[in-house]
Amino acid sequence: MTTVPATSPAPSSSFAPLSLLARGACPALSAPMQTGDGLLTRVALAAPIGPGNLSSLCDLSRRHGNGILDVTARGNLQIRGLDHQSAVDLERAVRDLPLPLREGLAVEWSPLAGEDGSEIADPRPLGEAIIARARLLSGQLAPKLSVVVEGGGAIRLDHLLADIRLTADRQHGTLFWGLTLGGTAGSGRRLGLVADNEAADLVEELLQHLARLGPKARGRDIDPAHLAQLDRLRPVPATAFKVPAPTAPFGVFAVSEGLSALHIALPFGQMEAARLAALSEVSAKAGILWLKPAPDHALVLTGPQQACADVLAHAEKLGFISCGGDPLAEISACPGQPSCRSGRYATHETGRFAASKASVLLDGSIRLHLSGCAKGCAHPGVATLTFVGSDAGTHLVFEGKTSDTPLKTLVPHTETAALAVLDRLVRLKRQPTETSRDCLARLGPRAIAAALSEGR
Ligand code: SF4
């Protein structure tokens, strides 16, 4: 990477008393969230960091927390297992590091922004302008409000929910941004194209409008009919707003002349600090320049091709997901038992069983969500199969969230047996042209529940 935005100024926090997270907000350095394994704090980065800085964060995780770090589905780093005092100490120690911390409005772009030869436009100038303008509205916007600036390239953010999304599009060599409100790139409301030099003004006006609507207003609440500024949008040509299939390849790939990237992921979005620190050490020795947490619980490292290849070999040994088709990448699992006291079954153990013994079921079409309780920390959205721990047993939800009606409630601690039954069911019933998800959808909830009851 050639440029790293300046480290954001430390807010005027006195580091005490600790501000605990308000309901409906996201954890932050100065506002940790209570979880079943203590307080959890988020270290949101605006730019890539060097391997040495990741090492330092791992040290701090062991010193102040329980030595477990997360990379979230949106690509944020989290440190777990803190108490009230250690969270204050951690915040102070993190702010002492030379990190490009992102404060305020969550404005997100590709971890390869500005370096990816296949991107349509570098999203950072627009993203940084939006962050600067949003500072004037601090405290007036919904805590979970997010803006995605999609410049294109190998790692896209199309699948992430965003209140305001700007998608780069070139029309006859001129850069425009497609504006979408709410949802993902596929499901949001597509409004039109804005010229590059007008995009920051337009987003500022949208943010001001949201502030006027109140601190709970989200992108979906904006009514374009009541916002004259949206008149300046150009109509959307057929070529704009195309949502390409996700490409983000695991492993090593070239991003530009002389620069490669290594894309790996943390199983279940979580890793012991010791393993992450080992990866940092190997990366520094190999000549990796930068690394950054990335969407879908991943890490992206950049450097010379050989450095990326060297680290890849170690990453596999350290337990990272490093190749496409690894069933672990299809599983979202919260810490569950024994890490979280709300957990009612061993989510990670169940996930490892599924990855090794349910390979027919996990054919790439399934999202398996293993949730220790109904809170659904690991995957707030819909999954193909969701196992939800409860005192009454483990609920199995088909094509839903943890809060949806289960098709069956399993006897506690029979989750792996149920996965074996589902794997066998798909093996027997799947037609040649079907994916596992197609097969389950065709069979339907009643047939699935019947198979589980009979144990066949
Ligand atoms: S979903 Fe998992 S991590 Fe979250 S509170 Fe429940 S058991 Fe704990």
PDB file of C-alpha atoms in Angstrom, residues 306-444:
ATOM      1  CA  GLN A 306       6.565 -14.850  -2.938  1.00  0.00           C
ATOM      2  CA  ALA A 307       5.855 -13.296   0.466  1.00  0.00           C
ATOM      3  CA  CYS A 308       2.146 -14.054   0.071  1.00  0.00           C
ATOM      4  CA  ALA A 309       2.907 -17.632  -1.002  1.00  0.00           C
ATOM      5  CA  ASP A 310       5.232 -18.150   1.988  1.00  0.00           C
ATOM      6  CA  VAL A 311       2.610 -16.906   4.443  1.00  0.00           C
ATOM      7  CA  LEU A 312      -0.087 -19.024   2.804  1.00  0.00           C
ATOM      8  CA  ALA A 313       1.799 -22.217   3.706  1.00  0.00           C
ATOM      9  CA  HIS A 314       1.969 -21.140   7.359  1.00  0.00           C
ATOM     10  CA  ALA A 315      -1.622 -19.896   7.416  1.00  0.00           C
ATOM     11  CA  GLU A 316      -2.877 -23.362   6.514  1.00  0.00           C
ATOM     12  CA  LYS A 317      -0.864 -24.912   9.376  1.00  0.00           C
ATOM     13  CA  LEU A 318      -2.155 -22.282  11.787  1.00  0.00           C
ATOM     14  CA  GLY A 319      -5.743 -23.244  10.992  1.00  0.00           C
ATOM     15  CA  PHE A 320      -6.869 -20.369   8.758  1.00  0.00           C
ATOM     16  CA  ILE A 321      -9.272 -21.012   5.893  1.00  0.00           C
ATOM     17  CA  SER A 322      -7.065 -20.573   2.855  1.00  0.00           C
ATOM     18  CA  CYS A 323      -8.760 -22.198  -0.109  1.00  0.00           C
ATOM     19  CA  GLY A 324     -12.133 -22.051  -1.783  1.00  0.00           C
ATOM     20  CA  GLY A 325     -14.414 -24.984  -1.078  1.00  0.00           C
ATOM     21  CA  ASP A 326     -13.386 -25.321   2.585  1.00  0.00           C
ATOM     22  CA  PRO A 327     -16.695 -26.206   4.310  1.00  0.00           C
ATOM     23  CA  LEU A 328     -15.596 -24.163   7.347  1.00  0.00           C
ATOM     24  CA  ALA A 329     -16.233 -21.054   5.237  1.00  0.00           C
ATOM     25  CA  GLU A 330     -19.929 -21.998   5.034  1.00  0.00           C
ATOM     26  CA  ILE A 331     -20.379 -22.055   8.801  1.00  0.00           C
ATOM     27  CA  SER A 332     -21.154 -19.130  11.083  1.00  0.00           C
ATOM     28  CA  ALA A 333     -20.760 -20.089  14.738  1.00  0.00           C
ATOM     29  CA  CYS A 334     -20.775 -17.912  17.847  1.00  0.00           C
ATOM     30  CA  PRO A 335     -18.463 -18.813  20.767  1.00  0.00           C
ATOM     31  CA  GLY A 336     -21.261 -20.918  22.403  1.00  0.00           C
ATOM     32  CA  GLN A 337     -20.290 -23.409  25.105  1.00  0.00           C
ATOM     33  CA  PRO A 338     -17.913 -23.328  26.900  1.00  0.00           C
ATOM     34  CA  SER A 339     -16.798 -19.743  26.131  1.00  0.00           C
ATOM     35  CA  CYS A 340     -20.131 -17.981  26.548  1.00  0.00           C
ATOM     36  CA  ARG A 341     -22.316 -18.546  29.572  1.00  0.00           C
ATOM     37  CA  SER A 342     -25.470 -18.022  27.482  1.00  0.00           C
ATOM     38  CA  GLY A 343     -24.447 -20.885  25.167  1.00  0.00           C
ATOM     39  CA  ARG A 344     -26.478 -24.093  25.389  1.00  0.00           C
ATOM     40  CA  TYR A 345     -24.301 -26.301  23.187  1.00  0.00           C
ATOM     41  CA  ALA A 346     -20.718 -26.493  21.869  1.00  0.00           C
ATOM     42  CA  THR A 347     -21.048 -24.493  18.659  1.00  0.00           C
ATOM     43  CA  HIS A 348     -17.423 -24.710  17.517  1.00  0.00           C
ATOM     44  CA  GLU A 349     -17.187 -28.451  18.162  1.00  0.00           C
ATOM     45  CA  THR A 350     -20.427 -28.905  16.202  1.00  0.00           C
ATOM     46  CA  GLY A 351     -19.045 -26.735  13.388  1.00  0.00           C
ATOM     47  CA  ARG A 352     -15.848 -28.753  13.147  1.00  0.00           C
ATOM     48  CA  PHE A 353     -17.927 -31.945  13.008  1.00  0.00           C
ATOM     49  CA  ALA A 354     -20.034 -30.467  10.184  1.00  0.00           C
ATOM     50  CA  ALA A 355     -16.961 -29.397   8.213  1.00  0.00           C
ATOM     51  CA  SER A 356     -15.368 -32.844   8.421  1.00  0.00           C
ATOM     52  CA  LYS A 357     -18.388 -35.188   8.378  1.00  0.00           C
ATOM     53  CA  ALA A 358     -21.123 -33.364   6.468  1.00  0.00           C
ATOM     54  CA  SER A 359     -19.246 -32.648   3.270  1.00  0.00           C
ATOM     55  CA  VAL A 360     -22.175 -33.560   0.986  1.00  0.00           C
ATOM     56  CA  LEU A 361     -24.523 -31.214   2.816  1.00  0.00           C
ATOM     57  CA  LEU A 362     -21.955 -28.380   2.822  1.00  0.00           C
ATOM     58  CA  ASP A 363     -21.441 -28.224  -0.923  1.00  0.00           C
ATOM     59  CA  GLY A 364     -21.041 -24.434  -1.148  1.00  0.00           C
ATOM     60  CA  SER A 365     -24.757 -23.665  -1.413  1.00  0.00           C
ATOM     61  CA  ILE A 366     -25.571 -23.790   2.305  1.00  0.00           C
ATOM     62  CA  ARG A 367     -25.110 -21.236   5.076  1.00  0.00           C
ATOM     63  CA  LEU A 368     -25.035 -23.145   8.377  1.00  0.00           C
ATOM     64  CA  HIS A 369     -25.525 -20.978  11.457  1.00  0.00           C
ATOM     65  CA  LEU A 370     -24.670 -22.468  14.851  1.00  0.00           C
ATOM     66  CA  SER A 371     -25.943 -20.183  17.589  1.00  0.00           C
ATOM     67  CA  GLY A 372     -25.510 -21.002  21.272  1.00  0.00           C
ATOM     68  CA  CYS A 373     -28.664 -19.047  22.113  1.00  0.00           C
ATOM     69  CA  ALA A 374     -31.345 -16.962  20.414  1.00  0.00           C
ATOM     70  CA  LYS A 375     -29.210 -13.816  20.390  1.00  0.00           C
ATOM     71  CA  GLY A 376     -27.603 -14.918  17.108  1.00  0.00           C
ATOM     72  CA  CYS A 377     -24.321 -13.018  17.566  1.00  0.00           C
ATOM     73  CA  ALA A 378     -22.530 -14.769  14.695  1.00  0.00           C
ATOM     74  CA  HIS A 379     -25.054 -14.219  11.913  1.00  0.00           C
ATOM     75  CA  PRO A 380     -27.939 -11.796  12.315  1.00  0.00           C
ATOM     76  CA  GLY A 381     -29.409 -12.635   8.903  1.00  0.00           C
ATOM     77  CA  VAL A 382     -31.161 -15.605   7.345  1.00  0.00           C
ATOM     78  CA  ALA A 383     -29.255 -18.895   7.030  1.00  0.00           C
ATOM     79  CA  THR A 384     -30.199 -22.113   5.270  1.00  0.00           C
ATOM     80  CA  LEU A 385     -29.962 -24.076   8.518  1.00  0.00           C
ATOM     81  CA  THR A 386     -29.817 -22.453  11.953  1.00  0.00           C
ATOM     82  CA  PHE A 387     -29.309 -24.417  15.172  1.00  0.00           C
ATOM     83  CA  VAL A 388     -30.396 -22.287  18.142  1.00  0.00           C
ATOM     84  CA  GLY A 389     -29.548 -23.373  21.697  1.00  0.00           C
ATOM     85  CA  SER A 390     -32.265 -22.985  24.342  1.00  0.00           C
ATOM     86  CA  ASP A 391     -33.152 -24.476  27.726  1.00  0.00           C
ATOM     87  CA  ALA A 392     -35.891 -26.487  26.007  1.00  0.00           C
ATOM     88  CA  GLY A 393     -33.514 -28.041  23.460  1.00  0.00           C
ATOM     89  CA  THR A 394     -31.843 -26.960  20.228  1.00  0.00           C
ATOM     90  CA  HIS A 395     -34.224 -25.394  17.729  1.00  0.00           C
ATOM     91  CA  LEU A 396     -33.536 -26.102  14.062  1.00  0.00           C
ATOM     92  CA  VAL A 397     -34.716 -23.303  11.758  1.00  0.00           C
ATOM     93  CA  PHE A 398     -34.841 -23.763   7.983  1.00  0.00           C
ATOM     94  CA  GLU A 399     -34.239 -20.674   5.815  1.00  0.00           C
ATOM     95  CA  GLY A 400     -34.637 -18.255   8.690  1.00  0.00           C
ATOM     96  CA  LYS A 401     -33.087 -16.431  11.621  1.00  0.00           C
ATOM     97  CA  THR A 402     -32.675 -17.514  15.221  1.00  0.00           C
ATOM     98  CA  SER A 403     -35.990 -15.826  16.077  1.00  0.00           C
ATOM     99  CA  ASP A 404     -38.010 -17.707  13.425  1.00  0.00           C
ATOM    100  CA  THR A 405     -40.241 -20.714  14.028  1.00  0.00           C
ATOM    101  CA  PRO A 406     -38.171 -23.914  14.139  1.00  0.00           C
ATOM    102  CA  LEU A 407     -39.057 -26.935  12.053  1.00  0.00           C
ATOM    103  CA  LYS A 408     -37.965 -29.132  14.936  1.00  0.00           C
ATOM    104  CA  THR A 409     -36.564 -28.933  18.449  1.00  0.00           C
ATOM    105  CA  LEU A 410     -33.742 -31.387  19.007  1.00  0.00           C
ATOM    106  CA  VAL A 411     -32.844 -33.110  22.248  1.00  0.00           C
ATOM    107  CA  PRO A 412     -29.882 -31.139  23.688  1.00  0.00           C
ATOM    108  CA  HIS A 413     -26.460 -32.301  22.506  1.00  0.00           C
ATOM    109  CA  THR A 414     -27.792 -34.197  19.480  1.00  0.00           C
ATOM    110  CA  GLU A 415     -26.794 -31.440  17.033  1.00  0.00           C
ATOM    111  CA  THR A 416     -24.031 -33.489  15.402  1.00  0.00           C
ATOM    112  CA  ALA A 417     -26.359 -36.488  15.007  1.00  0.00           C
ATOM    113  CA  ALA A 418     -28.882 -34.206  13.286  1.00  0.00           C
ATOM    114  CA  LEU A 419     -26.210 -32.908  10.923  1.00  0.00           C
ATOM    115  CA  ALA A 420     -25.256 -36.501  10.069  1.00  0.00           C
ATOM    116  CA  VAL A 421     -28.918 -37.243   9.265  1.00  0.00           C
ATOM    117  CA  LEU A 422     -29.188 -34.146   7.061  1.00  0.00           C
ATOM    118  CA  ASP A 423     -25.981 -35.067   5.247  1.00  0.00           C
ATOM    119  CA  ARG A 424     -27.313 -38.567   4.608  1.00  0.00           C
ATOM    120  CA  LEU A 425     -30.695 -37.205   3.490  1.00  0.00           C
ATOM    121  CA  VAL A 426     -29.073 -34.954   0.879  1.00  0.00           C
ATOM    122  CA  ARG A 427     -26.740 -37.761  -0.232  1.00  0.00           C
ATOM    123  CA  LEU A 428     -29.769 -39.999  -0.911  1.00  0.00           C
ATOM    124  CA  LYS A 429     -32.243 -37.467  -2.314  1.00  0.00           C
ATOM    125  CA  ARG A 430     -30.220 -34.891  -4.217  1.00  0.00           C
ATOM    126  CA  GLN A 431     -30.870 -34.914  -7.954  1.00  0.00           C
ATOM    127  CA  PRO A 432     -27.937 -34.543 -10.370  1.00  0.00           C
ATOM    128  CA  THR A 433     -28.593 -30.878 -11.180  1.00  0.00           C
ATOM    129  CA  GLU A 434     -29.428 -29.824  -7.621  1.00  0.00           C
ATOM    130  CA  THR A 435     -27.336 -28.177  -4.928  1.00  0.00           C
ATOM    131  CA  SER A 436     -27.841 -29.254  -1.326  1.00  0.00           C
ATOM    132  CA  ARG A 437     -29.893 -26.109  -0.733  1.00  0.00           C
ATOM    133  CA  ASP A 438     -32.103 -26.852  -3.772  1.00  0.00           C
ATOM    134  CA  CYS A 439     -32.596 -30.385  -2.501  1.00  0.00           C
ATOM    135  CA  LEU A 440     -33.631 -29.279   1.010  1.00  0.00           C
ATOM    136  CA  ALA A 441     -35.949 -26.641  -0.461  1.00  0.00           C
ATOM    137  CA  ARG A 442     -37.604 -29.233  -2.709  1.00  0.00           C
ATOM    138  CA  LEU A 443     -38.052 -31.701   0.159  1.00  0.00           C
ATOM    139  CA  GLY A 444     -39.468 -28.981   2.400  1.00  0.00           C
TER     140      GLY A 444
END
